[in-house]
Short mmCIF file of C-alpha atoms in Angstrom, two decimals:
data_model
loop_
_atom_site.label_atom_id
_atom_site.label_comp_id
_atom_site.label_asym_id
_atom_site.label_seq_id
_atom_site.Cartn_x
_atom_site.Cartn_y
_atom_site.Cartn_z
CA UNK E 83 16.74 15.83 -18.32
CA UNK E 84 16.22 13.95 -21.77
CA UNK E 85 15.65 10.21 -21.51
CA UNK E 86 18.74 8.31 -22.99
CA UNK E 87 19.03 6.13 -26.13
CA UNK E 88 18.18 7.03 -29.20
CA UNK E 89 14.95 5.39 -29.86
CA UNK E 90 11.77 6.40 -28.21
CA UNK E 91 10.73 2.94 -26.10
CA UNK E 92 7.83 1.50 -25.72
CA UNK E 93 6.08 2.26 -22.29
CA UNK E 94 4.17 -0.12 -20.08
CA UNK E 95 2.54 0.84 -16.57
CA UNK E 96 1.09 -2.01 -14.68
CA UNK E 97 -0.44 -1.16 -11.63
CA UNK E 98 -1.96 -3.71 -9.12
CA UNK E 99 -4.92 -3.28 -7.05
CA UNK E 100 -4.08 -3.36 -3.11
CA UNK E 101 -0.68 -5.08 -3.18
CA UNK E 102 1.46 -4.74 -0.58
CA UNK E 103 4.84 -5.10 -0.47
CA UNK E 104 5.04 -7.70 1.92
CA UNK E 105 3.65 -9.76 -0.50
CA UNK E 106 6.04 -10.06 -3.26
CA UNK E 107 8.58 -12.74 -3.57
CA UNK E 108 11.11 -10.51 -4.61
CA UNK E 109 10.86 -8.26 -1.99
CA UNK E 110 12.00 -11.19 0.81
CA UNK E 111 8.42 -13.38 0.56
CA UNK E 112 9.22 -17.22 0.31
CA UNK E 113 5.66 -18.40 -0.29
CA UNK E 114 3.80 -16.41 -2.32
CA UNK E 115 3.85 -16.71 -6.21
CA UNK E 116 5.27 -13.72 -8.23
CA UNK E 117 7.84 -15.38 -10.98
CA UNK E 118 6.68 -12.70 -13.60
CA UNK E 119 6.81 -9.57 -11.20
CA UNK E 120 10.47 -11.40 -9.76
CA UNK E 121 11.20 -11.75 -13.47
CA UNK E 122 10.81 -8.11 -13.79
CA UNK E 123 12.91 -7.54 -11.11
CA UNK E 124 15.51 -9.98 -12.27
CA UNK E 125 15.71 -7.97 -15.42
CA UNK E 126 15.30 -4.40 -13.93
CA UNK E 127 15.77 -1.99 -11.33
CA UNK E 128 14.17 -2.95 -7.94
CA UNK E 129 13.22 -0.07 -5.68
CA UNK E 130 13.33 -0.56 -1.72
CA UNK E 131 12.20 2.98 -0.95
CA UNK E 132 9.18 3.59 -3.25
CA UNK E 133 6.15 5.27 -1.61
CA UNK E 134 2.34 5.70 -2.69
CA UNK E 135 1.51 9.50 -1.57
CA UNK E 136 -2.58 8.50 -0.87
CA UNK E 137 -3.41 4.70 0.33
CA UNK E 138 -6.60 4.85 -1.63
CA UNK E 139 -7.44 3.58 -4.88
CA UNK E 140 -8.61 6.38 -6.71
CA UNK E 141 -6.58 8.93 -5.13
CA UNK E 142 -3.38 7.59 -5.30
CA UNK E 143 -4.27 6.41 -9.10
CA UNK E 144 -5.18 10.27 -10.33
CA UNK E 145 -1.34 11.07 -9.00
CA UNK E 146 -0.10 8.32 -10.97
CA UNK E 147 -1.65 10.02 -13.98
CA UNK E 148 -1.30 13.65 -13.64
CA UNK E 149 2.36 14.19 -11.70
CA UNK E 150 -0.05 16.21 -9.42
CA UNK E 151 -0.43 15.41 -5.73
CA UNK E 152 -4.30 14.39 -4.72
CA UNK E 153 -4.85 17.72 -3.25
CA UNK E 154 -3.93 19.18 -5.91
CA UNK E 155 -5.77 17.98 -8.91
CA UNK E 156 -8.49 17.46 -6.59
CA UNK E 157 -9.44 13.87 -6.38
CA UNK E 158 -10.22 13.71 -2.44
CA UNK E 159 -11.51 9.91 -2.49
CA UNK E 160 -13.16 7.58 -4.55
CA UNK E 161 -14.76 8.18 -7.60
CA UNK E 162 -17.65 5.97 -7.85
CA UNK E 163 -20.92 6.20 -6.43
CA UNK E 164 -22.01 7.15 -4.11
CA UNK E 165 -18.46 8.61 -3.14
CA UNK E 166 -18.16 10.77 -6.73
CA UNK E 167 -14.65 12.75 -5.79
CA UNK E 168 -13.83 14.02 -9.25
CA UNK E 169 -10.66 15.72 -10.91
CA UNK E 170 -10.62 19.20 -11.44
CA UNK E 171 -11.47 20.08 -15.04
CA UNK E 172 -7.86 22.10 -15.79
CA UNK E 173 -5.92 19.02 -15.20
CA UNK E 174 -3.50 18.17 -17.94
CA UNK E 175 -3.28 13.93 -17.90
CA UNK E 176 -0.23 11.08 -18.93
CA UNK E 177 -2.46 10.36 -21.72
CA UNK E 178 -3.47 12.95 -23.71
CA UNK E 179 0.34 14.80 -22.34
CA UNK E 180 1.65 11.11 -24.14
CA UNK E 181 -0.36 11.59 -27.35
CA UNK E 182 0.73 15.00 -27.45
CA UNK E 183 4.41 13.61 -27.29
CA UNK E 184 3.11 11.18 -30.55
CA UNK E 185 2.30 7.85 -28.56
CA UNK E 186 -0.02 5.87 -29.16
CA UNK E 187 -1.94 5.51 -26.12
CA UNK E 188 -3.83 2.35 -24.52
CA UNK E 189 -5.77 1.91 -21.43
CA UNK E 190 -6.72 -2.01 -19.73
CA UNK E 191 -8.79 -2.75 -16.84
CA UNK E 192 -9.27 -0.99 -13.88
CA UNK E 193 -10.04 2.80 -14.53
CA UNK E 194 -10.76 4.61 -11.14
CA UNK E 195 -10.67 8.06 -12.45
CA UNK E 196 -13.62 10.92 -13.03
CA UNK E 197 -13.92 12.41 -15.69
CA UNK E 198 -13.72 10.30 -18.34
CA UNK E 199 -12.80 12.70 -21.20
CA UNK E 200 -9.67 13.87 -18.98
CA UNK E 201 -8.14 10.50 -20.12
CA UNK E 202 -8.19 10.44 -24.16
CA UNK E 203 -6.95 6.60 -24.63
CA UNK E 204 -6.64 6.01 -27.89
CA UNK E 205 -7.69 2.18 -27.09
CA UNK E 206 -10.48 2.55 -23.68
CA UNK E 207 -12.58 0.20 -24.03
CA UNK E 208 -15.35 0.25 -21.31
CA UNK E 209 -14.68 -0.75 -18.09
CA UNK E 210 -17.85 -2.94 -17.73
CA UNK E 211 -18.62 -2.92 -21.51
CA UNK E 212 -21.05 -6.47 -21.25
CA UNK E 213 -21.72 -9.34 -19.04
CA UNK E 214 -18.45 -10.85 -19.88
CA UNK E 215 -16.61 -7.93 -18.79
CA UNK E 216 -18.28 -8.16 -15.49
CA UNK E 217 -17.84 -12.17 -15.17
CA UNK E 218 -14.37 -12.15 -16.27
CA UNK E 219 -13.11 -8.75 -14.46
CA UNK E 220 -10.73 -10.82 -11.70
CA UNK E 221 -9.12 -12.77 -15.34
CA UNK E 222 -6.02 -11.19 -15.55
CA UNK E 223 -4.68 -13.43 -18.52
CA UNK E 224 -8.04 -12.45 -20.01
CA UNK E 225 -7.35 -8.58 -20.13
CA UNK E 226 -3.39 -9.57 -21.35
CA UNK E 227 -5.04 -11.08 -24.42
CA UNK E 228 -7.03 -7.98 -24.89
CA UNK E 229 -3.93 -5.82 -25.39
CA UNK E 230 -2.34 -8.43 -27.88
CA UNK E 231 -3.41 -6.38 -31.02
CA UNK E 232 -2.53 -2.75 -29.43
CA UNK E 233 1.03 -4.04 -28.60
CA UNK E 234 1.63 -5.11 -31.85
CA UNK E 235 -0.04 -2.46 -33.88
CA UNK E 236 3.35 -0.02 -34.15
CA UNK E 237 5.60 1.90 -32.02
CA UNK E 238 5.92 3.89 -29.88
CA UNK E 239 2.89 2.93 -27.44
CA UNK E 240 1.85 3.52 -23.80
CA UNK E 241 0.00 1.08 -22.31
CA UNK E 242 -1.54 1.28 -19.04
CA UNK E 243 -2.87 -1.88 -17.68
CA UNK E 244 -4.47 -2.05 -14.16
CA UNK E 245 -5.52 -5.08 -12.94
CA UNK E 246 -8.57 -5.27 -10.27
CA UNK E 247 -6.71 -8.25 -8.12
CA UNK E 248 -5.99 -8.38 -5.56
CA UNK E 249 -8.44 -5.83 -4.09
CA UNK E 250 -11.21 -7.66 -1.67
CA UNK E 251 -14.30 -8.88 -2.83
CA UNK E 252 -16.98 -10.39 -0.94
CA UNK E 253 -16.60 -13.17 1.83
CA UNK E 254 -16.98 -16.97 1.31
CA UNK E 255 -19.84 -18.24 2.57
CA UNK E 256 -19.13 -22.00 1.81
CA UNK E 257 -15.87 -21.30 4.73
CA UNK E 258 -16.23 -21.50 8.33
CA UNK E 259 -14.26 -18.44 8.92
CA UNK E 260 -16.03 -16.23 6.07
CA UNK E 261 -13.09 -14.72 4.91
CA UNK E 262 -12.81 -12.37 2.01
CA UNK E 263 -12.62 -14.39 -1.52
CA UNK E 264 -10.11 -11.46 -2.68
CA UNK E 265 -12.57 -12.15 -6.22
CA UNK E 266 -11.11 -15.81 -6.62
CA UNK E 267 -13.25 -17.61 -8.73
CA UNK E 268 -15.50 -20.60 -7.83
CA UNK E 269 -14.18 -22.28 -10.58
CA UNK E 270 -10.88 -21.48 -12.82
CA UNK E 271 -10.90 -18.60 -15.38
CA UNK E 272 -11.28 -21.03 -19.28
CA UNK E 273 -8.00 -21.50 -19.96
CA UNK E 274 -5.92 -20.97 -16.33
CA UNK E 275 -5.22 -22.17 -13.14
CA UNK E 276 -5.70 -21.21 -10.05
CA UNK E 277 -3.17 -21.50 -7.20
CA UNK E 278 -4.22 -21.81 -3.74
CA UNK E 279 -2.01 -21.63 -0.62
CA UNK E 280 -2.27 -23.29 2.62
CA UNK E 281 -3.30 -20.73 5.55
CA UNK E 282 -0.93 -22.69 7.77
CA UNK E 283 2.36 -21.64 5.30
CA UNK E 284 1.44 -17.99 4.55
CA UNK E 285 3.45 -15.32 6.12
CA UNK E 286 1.32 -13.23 8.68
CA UNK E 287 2.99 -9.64 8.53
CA UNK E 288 4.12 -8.23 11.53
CA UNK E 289 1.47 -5.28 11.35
CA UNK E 290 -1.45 -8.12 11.57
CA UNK E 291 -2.32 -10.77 14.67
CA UNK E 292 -1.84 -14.52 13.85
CA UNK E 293 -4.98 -15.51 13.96
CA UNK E 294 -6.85 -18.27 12.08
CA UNK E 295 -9.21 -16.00 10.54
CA UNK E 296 -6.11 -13.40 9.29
CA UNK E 297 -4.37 -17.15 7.83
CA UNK E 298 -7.28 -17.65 5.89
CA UNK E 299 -7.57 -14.06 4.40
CA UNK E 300 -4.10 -14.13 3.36
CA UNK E 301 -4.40 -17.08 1.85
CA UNK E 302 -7.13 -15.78 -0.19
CA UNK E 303 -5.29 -13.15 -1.08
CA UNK E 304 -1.82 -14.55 -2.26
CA UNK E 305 -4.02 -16.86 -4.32
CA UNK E 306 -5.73 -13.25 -5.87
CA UNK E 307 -1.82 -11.97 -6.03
CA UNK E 308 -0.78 -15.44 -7.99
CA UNK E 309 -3.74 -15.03 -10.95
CA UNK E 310 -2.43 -11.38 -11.14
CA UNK E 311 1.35 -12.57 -11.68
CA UNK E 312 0.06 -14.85 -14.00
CA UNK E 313 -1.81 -12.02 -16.39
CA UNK E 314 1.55 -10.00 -15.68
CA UNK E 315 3.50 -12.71 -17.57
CA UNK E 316 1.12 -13.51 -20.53
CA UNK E 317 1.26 -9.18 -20.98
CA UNK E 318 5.19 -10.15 -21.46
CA UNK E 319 4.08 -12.73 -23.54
CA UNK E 320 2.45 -10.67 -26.02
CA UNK E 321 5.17 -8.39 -25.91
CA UNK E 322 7.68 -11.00 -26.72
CA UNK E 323 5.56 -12.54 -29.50
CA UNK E 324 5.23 -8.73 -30.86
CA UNK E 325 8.64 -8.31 -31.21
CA UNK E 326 8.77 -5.65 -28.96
CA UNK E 327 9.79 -6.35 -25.76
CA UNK E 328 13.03 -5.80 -26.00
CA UNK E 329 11.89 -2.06 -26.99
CA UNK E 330 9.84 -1.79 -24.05
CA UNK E 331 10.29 -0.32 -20.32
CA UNK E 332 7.63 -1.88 -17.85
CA UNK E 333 6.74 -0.31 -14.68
CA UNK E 334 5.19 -2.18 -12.02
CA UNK E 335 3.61 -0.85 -8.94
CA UNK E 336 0.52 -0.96 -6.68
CA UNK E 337 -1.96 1.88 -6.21
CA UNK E 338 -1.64 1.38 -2.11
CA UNK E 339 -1.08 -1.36 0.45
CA UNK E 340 -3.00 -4.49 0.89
CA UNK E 341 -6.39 -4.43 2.15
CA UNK E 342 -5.94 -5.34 5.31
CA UNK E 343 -5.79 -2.67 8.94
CA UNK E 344 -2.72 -0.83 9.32
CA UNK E 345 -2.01 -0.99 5.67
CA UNK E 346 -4.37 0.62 2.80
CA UNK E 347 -6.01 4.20 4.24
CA UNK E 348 -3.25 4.73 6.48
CA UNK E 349 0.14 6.40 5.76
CA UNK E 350 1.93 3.70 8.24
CA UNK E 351 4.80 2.02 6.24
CA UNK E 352 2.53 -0.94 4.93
CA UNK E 353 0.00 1.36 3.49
CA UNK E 354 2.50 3.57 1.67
CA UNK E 355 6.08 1.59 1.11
CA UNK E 356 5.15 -0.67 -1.64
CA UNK E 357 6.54 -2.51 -4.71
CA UNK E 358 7.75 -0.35 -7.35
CA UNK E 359 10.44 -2.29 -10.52
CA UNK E 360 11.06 -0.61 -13.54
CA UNK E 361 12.70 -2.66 -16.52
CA UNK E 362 14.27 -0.98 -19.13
CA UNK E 363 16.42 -2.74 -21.35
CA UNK E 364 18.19 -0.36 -22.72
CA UNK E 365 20.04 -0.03 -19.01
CA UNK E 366 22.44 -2.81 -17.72
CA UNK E 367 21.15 -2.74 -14.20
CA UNK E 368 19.22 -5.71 -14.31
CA UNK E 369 18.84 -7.34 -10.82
CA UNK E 370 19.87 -3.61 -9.09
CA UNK E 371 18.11 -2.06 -6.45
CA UNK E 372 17.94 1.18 -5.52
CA UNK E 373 17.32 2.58 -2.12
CA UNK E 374 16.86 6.03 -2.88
CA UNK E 375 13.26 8.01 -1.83
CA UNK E 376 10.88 7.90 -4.93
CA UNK E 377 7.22 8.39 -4.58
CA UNK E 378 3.83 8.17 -7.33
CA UNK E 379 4.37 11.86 -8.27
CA UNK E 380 7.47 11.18 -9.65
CA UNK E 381 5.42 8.32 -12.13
CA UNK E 382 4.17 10.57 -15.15
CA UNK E 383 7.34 12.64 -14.74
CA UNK E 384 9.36 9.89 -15.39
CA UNK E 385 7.26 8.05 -18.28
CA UNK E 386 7.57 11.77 -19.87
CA UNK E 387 11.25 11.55 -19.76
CA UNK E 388 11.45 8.36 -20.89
CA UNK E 389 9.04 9.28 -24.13
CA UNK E 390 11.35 11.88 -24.97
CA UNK E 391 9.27 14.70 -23.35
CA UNK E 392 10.37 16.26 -20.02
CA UNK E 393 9.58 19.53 -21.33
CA UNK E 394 5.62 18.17 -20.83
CA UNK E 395 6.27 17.52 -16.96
CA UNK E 396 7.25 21.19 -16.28
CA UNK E 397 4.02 21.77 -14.10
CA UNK E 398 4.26 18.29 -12.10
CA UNK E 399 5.49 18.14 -8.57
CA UNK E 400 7.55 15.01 -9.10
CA UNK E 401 10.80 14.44 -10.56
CA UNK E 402 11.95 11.64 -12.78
CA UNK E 403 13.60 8.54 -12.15
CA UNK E 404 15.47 8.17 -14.99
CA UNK E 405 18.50 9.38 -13.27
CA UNK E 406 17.91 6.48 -10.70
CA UNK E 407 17.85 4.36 -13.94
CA UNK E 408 21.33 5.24 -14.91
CA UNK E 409 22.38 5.43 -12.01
CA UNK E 410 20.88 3.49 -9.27
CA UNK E 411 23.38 3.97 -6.15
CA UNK E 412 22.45 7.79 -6.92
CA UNK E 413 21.34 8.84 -3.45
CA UNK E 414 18.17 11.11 -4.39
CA UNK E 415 16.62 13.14 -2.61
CA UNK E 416 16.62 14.65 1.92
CA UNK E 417 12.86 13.68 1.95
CA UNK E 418 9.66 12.22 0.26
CA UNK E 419 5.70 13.71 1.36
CA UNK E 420 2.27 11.75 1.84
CA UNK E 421 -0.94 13.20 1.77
CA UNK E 422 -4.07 11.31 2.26
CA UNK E 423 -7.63 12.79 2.84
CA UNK E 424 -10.77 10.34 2.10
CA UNK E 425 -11.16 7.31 1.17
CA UNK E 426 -14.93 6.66 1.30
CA UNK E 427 -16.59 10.12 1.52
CA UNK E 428 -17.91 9.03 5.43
CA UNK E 429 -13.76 8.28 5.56
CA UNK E 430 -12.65 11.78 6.46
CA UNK E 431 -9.25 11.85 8.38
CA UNK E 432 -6.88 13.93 6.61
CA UNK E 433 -2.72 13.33 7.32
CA UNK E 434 0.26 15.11 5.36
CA UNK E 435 3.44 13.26 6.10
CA UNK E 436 7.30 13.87 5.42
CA UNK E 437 9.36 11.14 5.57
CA UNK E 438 13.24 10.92 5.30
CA UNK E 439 15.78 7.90 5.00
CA UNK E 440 15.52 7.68 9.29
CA UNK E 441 12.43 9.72 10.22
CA UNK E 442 9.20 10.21 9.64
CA UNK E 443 6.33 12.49 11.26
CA UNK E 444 2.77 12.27 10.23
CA UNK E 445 0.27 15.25 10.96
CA UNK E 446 -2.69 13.32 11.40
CA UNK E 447 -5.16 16.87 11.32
CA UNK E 448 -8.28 15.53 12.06
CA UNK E 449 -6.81 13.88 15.02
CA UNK E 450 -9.73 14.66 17.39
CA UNK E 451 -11.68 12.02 15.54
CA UNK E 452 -11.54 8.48 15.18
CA UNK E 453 -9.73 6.92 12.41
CA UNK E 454 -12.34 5.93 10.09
CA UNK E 455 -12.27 2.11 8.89
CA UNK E 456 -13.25 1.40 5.39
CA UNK E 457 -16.09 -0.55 4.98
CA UNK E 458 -14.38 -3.59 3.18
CA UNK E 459 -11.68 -3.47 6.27
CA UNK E 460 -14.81 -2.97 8.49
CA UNK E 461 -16.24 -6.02 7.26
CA UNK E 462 -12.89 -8.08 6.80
CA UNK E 463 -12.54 -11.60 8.99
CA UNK E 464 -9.30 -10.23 10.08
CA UNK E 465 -10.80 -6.98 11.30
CA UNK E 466 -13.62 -8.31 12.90
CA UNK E 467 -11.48 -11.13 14.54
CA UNK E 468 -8.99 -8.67 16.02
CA UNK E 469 -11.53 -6.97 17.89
CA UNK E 470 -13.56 -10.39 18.95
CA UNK E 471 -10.55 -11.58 20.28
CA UNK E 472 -9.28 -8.52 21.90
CA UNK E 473 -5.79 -8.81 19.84
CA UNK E 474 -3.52 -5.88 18.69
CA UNK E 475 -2.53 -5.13 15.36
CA UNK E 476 0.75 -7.15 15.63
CA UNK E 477 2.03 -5.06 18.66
CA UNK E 478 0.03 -1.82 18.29
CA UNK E 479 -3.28 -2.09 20.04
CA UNK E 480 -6.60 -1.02 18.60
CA UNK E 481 -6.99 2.14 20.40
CA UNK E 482 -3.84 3.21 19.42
CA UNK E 483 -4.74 2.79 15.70
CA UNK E 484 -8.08 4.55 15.99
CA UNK E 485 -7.02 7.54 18.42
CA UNK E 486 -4.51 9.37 17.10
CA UNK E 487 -2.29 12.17 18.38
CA UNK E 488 -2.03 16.03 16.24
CA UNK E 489 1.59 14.71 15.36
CA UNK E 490 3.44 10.95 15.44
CA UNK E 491 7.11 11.31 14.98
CA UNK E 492 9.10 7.98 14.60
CA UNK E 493 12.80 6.52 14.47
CA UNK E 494 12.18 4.16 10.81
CA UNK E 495 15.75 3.00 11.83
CA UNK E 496 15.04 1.67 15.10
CA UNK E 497 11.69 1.46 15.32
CA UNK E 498 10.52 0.39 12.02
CA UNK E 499 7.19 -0.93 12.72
CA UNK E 500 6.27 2.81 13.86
CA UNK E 501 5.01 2.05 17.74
CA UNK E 502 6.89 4.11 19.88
CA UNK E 503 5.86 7.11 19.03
CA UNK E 504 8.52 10.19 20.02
CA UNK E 505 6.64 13.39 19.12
CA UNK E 506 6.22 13.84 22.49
CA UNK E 507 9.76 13.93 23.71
CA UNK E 508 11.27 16.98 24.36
CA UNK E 509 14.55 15.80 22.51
CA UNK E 510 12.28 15.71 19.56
CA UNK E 511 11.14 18.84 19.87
CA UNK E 512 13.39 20.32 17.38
CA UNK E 513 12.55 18.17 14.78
CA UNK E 514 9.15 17.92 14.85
CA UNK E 515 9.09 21.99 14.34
CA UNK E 516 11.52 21.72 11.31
CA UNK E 517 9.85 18.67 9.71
CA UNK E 518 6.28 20.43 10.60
CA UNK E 519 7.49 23.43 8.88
CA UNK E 520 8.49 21.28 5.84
CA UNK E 521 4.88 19.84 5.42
CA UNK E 522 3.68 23.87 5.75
CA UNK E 523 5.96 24.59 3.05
CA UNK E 524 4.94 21.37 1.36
CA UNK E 525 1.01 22.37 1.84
CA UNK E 526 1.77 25.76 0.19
CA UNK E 527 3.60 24.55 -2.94
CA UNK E 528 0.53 22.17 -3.62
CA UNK E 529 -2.25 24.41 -3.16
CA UNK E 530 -3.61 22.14 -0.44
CA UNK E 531 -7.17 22.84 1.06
CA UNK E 532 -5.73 22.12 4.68
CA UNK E 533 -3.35 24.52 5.07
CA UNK E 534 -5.25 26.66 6.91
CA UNK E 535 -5.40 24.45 9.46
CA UNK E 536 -2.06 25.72 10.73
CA UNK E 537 -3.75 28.74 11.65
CA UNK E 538 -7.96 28.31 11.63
CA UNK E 539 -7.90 25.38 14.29
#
């Protein structure tokens, strides 16, 4: 289907580093600080059922990018060293398919993809191109400015801009608790602001234990989230003062769920439902939502549409939203599917998931072995809190989260925090066979590794 309007738009992905959804303030949070990501929702089309199909950074980025699942274009894990998961030569990427479709093409920040050439930016400038690069990585304003000459230098552009906030960082020595900075500065960035938060006000997630040390890592982290809103709204700055916002859709999404257990590496609801608002003004839906099923495969397919260029999707496993976008009470599609393998290349635990409006079943196939925990998580106050004080992961205990059964089946409608599990019950049985066979099928389409598991193991 052909993108509508007759102009080719301007196309902006901005794609946040580890933020969860429970951490937005247009997605129900009263304290954090989001106006330019609520603005963007204020303007655009909200989505309440969006899903990341890998909770890992690299992964779930080289779906973003290629319309291909992570099995499938073969980026297991994590791309830098000493990890080195890599895409598979063949791959076709949104860039070079975008210059192909006569975009210019622009890439800022964050990069998390192997190999390089794959990605033929037309603006790339190094990721950690001098000292000031490295210093000034976490200044989000900072890499807004840097775009200001691409987003005025003639239309029709993609831009993709990743920010590396709020993603964890190192822990604070000069704090009793040690918790994770979440790369806030020591000092402000020349030129901003930083906003802190009080532990005692944050919002402690229902997937987390209330515990001092878990305050004072979310507080660290909303103030990470706020300096990231911040670089989001001087990007629509230099849009505006281009003359070219009004000609522009932005997209705005994370890669996975926060950095915290239970959310990014797993394919439980906070490491996979996460914020996704597209703005297009061209549409009239500002302020809509849509609760239709929508996943990161569906990402390149849709900025294809939108150039003009469906045609250049044809081999991509996702489908574009730009129906959604005309019509957001459009119901979508039965089901959505997750597939996660690595993070780290010690993190091994590979799960394929299905997941409809009501159910969900994950086929954790490694399930014999413990969940892995990345090392940041490892590391994390929270984490190491939790176990110290014996506490569950809101109401899931620890063993729960680290053994694993073959298959988890659970009741989103009445059980939304997934802990009562009902593979097991024989009422079940029925669907766990014909949402089992779906993941099969699912496994088959996308050429995945694992699905000879069905019958080797």
């Amino acid at each position: 289907m052909a993108s509508s309007g007759a102009e080719r738009p301007n196309i902006v992905v901005v794609v946040a580093d580890d933020h969860g959804r429970e951490a937005v303030g247009c997605y129900g949070n009263p304290v954090v600080s989001t106006p330019s990501i609520d603005r963007l929702a204020a303007e655009g089309l909200r989505f309440e059922n969006a899903f990341c199909t890998t909770a890992s950074c690299s992964a779930s980025r080289s779906v973003i990018l290629t319309g291909l699942h992570a099995h499938t274009n073969r980026t297991y894990g994590l791309v830098h060293e000493p990890h080195h998961f890599s895409m598979a030569g063949h791959v076709r990427t949104l860039p070079a398919l975008m210059r192909q479709a006569g975009y210019r093409t622009g890439q800022m920040g964050k990069k998390h993809y192997r190999p390089e050439h794959l990605f033929p930016f037309d603006m790339d400038p190094p990721e950690w191109g001098s000292d000031e690069d490295i210093l000034r990585h976490r200044d989000d304003r900072w890499f807004a400015d840097r775009c200001a000459d691409f987003v005025a230098g003639g239309s029709p552009f993609f831009l993709y801009w990743c920010s590396h906030d709020p993603h964890r960082d190192r822990p604070r020595r000069d704090h009793p608790l040690r918790p994770d900075s979440f790369g806030n500065p020591d000092e402000p960035f020349p030129g901003d602001v930083e906003q802190r938060f009080d532990p005692a006000e944050v919002v402690v997630p229902p997937f987390l234990a209330d515990l001092p040390e878990v305050r004072a890592e979310l507080a660290e982290y909303y103030q990470a989230i706020a300096r990231l809103d911040r670089g989001v709204g001087r990007l629509l700055g230099h849009l505006e003062a281009a003359g070219v916002l009004d000609d522009t859709v932005v997209v705005y999404l994370s890669d996975n769920g926060a950095a915290f257990p239970l959310a990014k590496t797993t394919l439980y609801e906070p490491g996979m439902a996460l914020p996704l608002i597209i703005r297009d003004p061209r549409r009239s839906h500002a302020g809509a939502t849509t609760s239709a099923l929508v996943t990161w495969a569906d990402l390149a397919p849709t900025v294809l549409d939108l150039a003009g260029a469906p045609e250049l999707a044809e081999p991509m496993f996702g489908q574009s939203l730009v129906p959604l976008l005309d019509d957001p009470d459009d119901p979508g599609r039965d089901h959505v599917f997750a597939s996660h393998s690595f993070h780290q290349v010690t993190g091994y635990y590979p799960m394929r998931v299905v997941r409809t409006q009501r159910w969900k079943l994950i086929h954790n196939i490694a399930w014999k072995l413990d969940h892995p925990t990345a090392a940041d998580l490892h590391a994390s106050a929270t984490w190491q809190a939790t176990l110290r004080e014996g506490a569950a992961l809101g109401s899931r205990p620890v063993d729960s989260y680290l053994h694993r059964p073959r298959f988890e089946l659970y009741d989103l409608e009445a059980d939304p925090l997934e802990l009562d599990d009902r593979a097991g019950d024989p009422a079940q049985a029925g669907r766990v066979e014909e949402m089992a066979g779906l993941i099969r099928d699912f496994q088959a389409e996308t050429r995945d590794p694992w699905l000879h598991k069905w019958s080797y193991e």
